[in-house]
mmCIF file of C-alpha atoms in Angstrom:
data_model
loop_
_atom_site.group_PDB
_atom_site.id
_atom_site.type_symbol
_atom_site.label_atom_id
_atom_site.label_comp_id
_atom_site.label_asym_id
_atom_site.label_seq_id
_atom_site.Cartn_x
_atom_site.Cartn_y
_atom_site.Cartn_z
ATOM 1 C CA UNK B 1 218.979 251.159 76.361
ATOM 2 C CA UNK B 2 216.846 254.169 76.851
ATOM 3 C CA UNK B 3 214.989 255.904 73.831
ATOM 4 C CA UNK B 4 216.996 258.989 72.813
ATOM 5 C CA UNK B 5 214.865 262.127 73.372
ATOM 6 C CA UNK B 6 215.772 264.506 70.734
ATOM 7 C CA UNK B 7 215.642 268.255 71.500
ATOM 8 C CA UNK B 8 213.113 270.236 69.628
ATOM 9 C CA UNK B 9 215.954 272.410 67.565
ATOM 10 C CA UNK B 10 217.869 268.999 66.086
ATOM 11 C CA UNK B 11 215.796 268.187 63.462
ATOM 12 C CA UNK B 12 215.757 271.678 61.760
ATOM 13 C CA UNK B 13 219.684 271.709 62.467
ATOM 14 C CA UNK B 14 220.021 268.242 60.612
ATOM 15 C CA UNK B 15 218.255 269.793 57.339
ATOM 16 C CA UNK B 16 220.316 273.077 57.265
ATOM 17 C CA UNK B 17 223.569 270.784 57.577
ATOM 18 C CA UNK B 18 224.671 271.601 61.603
ATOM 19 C CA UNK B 19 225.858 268.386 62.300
ATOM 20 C CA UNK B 20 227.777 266.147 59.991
ATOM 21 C CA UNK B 21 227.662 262.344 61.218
ATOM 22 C CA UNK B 22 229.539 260.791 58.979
ATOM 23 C CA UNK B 23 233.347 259.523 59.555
ATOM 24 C CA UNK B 24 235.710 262.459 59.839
ATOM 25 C CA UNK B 25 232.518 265.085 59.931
ATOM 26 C CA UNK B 26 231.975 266.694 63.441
ATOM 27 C CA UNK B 27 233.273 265.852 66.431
ATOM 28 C CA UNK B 28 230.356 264.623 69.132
ATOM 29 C CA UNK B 29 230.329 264.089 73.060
ATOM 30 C CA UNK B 30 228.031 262.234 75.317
ATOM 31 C CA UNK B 31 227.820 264.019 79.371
ATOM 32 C CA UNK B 32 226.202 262.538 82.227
ATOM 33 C CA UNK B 33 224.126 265.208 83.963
ATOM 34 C CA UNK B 34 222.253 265.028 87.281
ATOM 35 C CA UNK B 35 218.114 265.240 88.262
ATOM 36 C CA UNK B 36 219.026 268.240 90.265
ATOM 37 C CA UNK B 37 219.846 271.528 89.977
ATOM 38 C CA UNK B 38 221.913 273.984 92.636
ATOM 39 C CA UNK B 39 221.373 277.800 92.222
ATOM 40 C CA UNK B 40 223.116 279.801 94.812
ATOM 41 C CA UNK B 41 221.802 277.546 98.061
ATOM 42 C CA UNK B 42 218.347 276.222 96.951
ATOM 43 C CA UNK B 43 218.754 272.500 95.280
ATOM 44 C CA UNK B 44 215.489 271.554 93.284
ATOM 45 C CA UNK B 45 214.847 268.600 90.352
ATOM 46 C CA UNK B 46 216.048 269.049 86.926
ATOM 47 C CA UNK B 47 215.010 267.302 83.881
ATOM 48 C CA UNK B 48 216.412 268.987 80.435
ATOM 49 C CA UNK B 49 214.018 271.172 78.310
ATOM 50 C CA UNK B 50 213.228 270.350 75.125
ATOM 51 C CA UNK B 51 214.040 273.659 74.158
ATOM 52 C CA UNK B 52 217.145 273.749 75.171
ATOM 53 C CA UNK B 53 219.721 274.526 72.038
ATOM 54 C CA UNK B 54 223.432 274.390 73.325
ATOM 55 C CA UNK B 55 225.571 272.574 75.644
ATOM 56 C CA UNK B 56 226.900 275.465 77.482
ATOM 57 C CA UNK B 57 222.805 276.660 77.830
ATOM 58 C CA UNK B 58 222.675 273.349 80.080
ATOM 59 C CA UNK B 59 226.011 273.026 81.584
ATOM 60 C CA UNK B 60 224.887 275.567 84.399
ATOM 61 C CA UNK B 61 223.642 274.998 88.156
ATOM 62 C CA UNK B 62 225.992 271.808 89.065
ATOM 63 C CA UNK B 63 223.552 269.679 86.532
ATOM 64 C CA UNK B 64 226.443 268.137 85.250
ATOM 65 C CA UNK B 65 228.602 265.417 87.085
ATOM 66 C CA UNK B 66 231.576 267.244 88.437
ATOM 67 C CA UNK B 67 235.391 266.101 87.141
ATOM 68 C CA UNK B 68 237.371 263.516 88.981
ATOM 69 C CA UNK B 69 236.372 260.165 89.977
ATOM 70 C CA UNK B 70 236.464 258.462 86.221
ATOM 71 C CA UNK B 71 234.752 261.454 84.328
ATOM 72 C CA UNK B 72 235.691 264.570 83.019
ATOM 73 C CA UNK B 73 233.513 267.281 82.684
ATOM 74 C CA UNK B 74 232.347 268.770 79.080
ATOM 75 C CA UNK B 75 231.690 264.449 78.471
ATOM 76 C CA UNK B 76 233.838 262.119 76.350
ATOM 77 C CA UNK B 77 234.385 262.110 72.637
ATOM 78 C CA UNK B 78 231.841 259.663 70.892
ATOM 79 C CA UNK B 79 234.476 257.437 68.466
ATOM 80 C CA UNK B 80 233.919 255.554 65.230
ATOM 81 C CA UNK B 81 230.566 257.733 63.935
ATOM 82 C CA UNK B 82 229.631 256.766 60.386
ATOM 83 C CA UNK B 83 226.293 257.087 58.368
ATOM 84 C CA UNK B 84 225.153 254.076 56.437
ATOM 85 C CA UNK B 85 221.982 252.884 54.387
ATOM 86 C CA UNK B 86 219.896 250.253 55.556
ATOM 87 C CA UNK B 87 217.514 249.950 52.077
ATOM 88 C CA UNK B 88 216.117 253.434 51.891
ATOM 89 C CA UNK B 89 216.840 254.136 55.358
ATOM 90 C CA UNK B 90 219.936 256.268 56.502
ATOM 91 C CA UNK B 91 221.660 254.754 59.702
ATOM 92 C CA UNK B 92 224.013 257.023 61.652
ATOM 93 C CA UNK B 93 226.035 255.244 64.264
ATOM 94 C CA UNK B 94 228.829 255.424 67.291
ATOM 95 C CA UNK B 95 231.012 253.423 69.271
ATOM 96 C CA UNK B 96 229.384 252.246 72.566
ATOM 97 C CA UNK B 97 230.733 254.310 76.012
ATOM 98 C CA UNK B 98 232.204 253.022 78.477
ATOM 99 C CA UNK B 99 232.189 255.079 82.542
ATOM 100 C CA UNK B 100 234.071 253.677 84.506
ATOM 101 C CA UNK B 101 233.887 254.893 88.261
ATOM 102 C CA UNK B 102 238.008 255.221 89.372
ATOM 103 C CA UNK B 103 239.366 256.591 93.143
ATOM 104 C CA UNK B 104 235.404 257.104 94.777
ATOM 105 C CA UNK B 105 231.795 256.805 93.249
ATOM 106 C CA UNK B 106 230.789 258.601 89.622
ATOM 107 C CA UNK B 107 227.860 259.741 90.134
ATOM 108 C CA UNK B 108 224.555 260.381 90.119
ATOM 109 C CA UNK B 109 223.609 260.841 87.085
ATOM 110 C CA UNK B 110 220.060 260.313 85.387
ATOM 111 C CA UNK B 111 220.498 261.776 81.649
ATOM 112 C CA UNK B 112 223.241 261.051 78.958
ATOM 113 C CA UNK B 113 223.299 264.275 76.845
ATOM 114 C CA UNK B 114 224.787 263.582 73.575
ATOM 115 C CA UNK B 115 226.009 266.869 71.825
ATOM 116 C CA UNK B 116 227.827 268.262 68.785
ATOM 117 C CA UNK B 117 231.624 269.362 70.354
ATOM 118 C CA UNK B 118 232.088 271.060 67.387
ATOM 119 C CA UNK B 119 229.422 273.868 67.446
ATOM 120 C CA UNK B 120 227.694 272.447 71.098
ATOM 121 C CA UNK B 121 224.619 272.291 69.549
ATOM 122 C CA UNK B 122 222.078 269.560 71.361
ATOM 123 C CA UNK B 123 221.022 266.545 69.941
ATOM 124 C CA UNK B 124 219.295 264.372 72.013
ATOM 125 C CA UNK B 125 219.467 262.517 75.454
ATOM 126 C CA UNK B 126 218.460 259.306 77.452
ATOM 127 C CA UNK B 127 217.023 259.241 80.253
ATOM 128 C CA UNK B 128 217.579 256.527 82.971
ATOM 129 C CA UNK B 129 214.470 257.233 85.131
ATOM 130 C CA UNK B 130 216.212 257.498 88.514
ATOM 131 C CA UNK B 131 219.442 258.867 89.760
ATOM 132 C CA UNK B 132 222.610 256.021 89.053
ATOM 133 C CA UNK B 133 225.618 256.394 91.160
ATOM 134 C CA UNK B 134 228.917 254.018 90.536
ATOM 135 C CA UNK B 135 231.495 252.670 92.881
ATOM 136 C CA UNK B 136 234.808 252.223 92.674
ATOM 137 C CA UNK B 137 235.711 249.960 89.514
ATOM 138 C CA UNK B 138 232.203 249.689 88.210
ATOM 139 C CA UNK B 139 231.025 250.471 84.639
ATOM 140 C CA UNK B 140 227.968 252.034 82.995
ATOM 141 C CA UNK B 141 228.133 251.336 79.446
ATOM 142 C CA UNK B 142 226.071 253.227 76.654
ATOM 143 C CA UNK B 143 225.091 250.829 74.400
ATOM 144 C CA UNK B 144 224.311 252.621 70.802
ATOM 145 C CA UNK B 145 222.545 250.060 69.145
ATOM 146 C CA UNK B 146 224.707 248.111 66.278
ATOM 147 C CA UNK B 147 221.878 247.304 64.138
ATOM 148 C CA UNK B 148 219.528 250.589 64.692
ATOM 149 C CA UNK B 149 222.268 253.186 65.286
ATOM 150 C CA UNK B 150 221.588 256.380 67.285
ATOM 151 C CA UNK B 151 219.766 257.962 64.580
ATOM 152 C CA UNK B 152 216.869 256.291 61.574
ATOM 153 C CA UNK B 153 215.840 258.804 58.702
ATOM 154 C CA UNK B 154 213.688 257.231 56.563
#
């Protein structure tokens, strides 16, 4: 699994209480989003700025895969969150993801955006170094580590 890339806002949100991790706290998404971006007819390389703040500040320019296919657009609810302590070390956690490409290839995608649904505040995202399409009845699974979780404070 990729390192998750936190965007520069997250960790101030986190202190004043923006996202709640914990089991039955906020609800969160993960997206798959393109290394490209279309405005009007130009097409040039994206990567996602660290400065970015909201979902809806990135979801512009056909940088995120389109609906149909195995994927719906706006991502897919992250289940079974919950915070935990790991000695003096606070562990939140998800579910792993599974994409699975259905009817024609998902894809490409580079980043997985993972975002707060509830107020579409950023968190953080992985990047896959190159462009990943899927065919028909493949899978790309996000694996959120067990053991580590998706988030350490400590």
């Amino acid at each position: 699994m990729a390192i998750l890339v936190k965007f520069n806002e997250f960790n101030s949100q986190l202190l004043k209480g923006s996202h709640q991790f914990n089991s039955g706290g906020h609800t969160f998404k993960i997206a798959l989003f393109k290394d490209t971006e279309t405005v009007g007819t130009v097409t040039s390389a994206y990567t996602p700025s660290l400065a970015d703040t909201t979902y809806t500040g990135i979801a512009v320019y056909s940088r995120e895969v389109s609906s149909g296919t195995g994927y719906t657009t706006g991502g897919t609810t992250i289940s079974g969150q919950a915070v935990t302590n790991s000695g003096t070390i606070g562990v939140a956690s998800f579910n792993d993801v599974t994409f699975t490409a259905s009817g024609g290839d998902l894809g490409p995608f580079r980043y997985i955006v993972i975002y707060n649904a509830t107020n579409g505040l950023l968190i953080g995202y992985y990047d896959y170094g190159m462009a990943t399409t899927l065919s028909t009845g493949e899978d790309f699974v996000v694996d959120f580590d067990g053991i580590n979780g998706v988030l350490r404070l400590g």
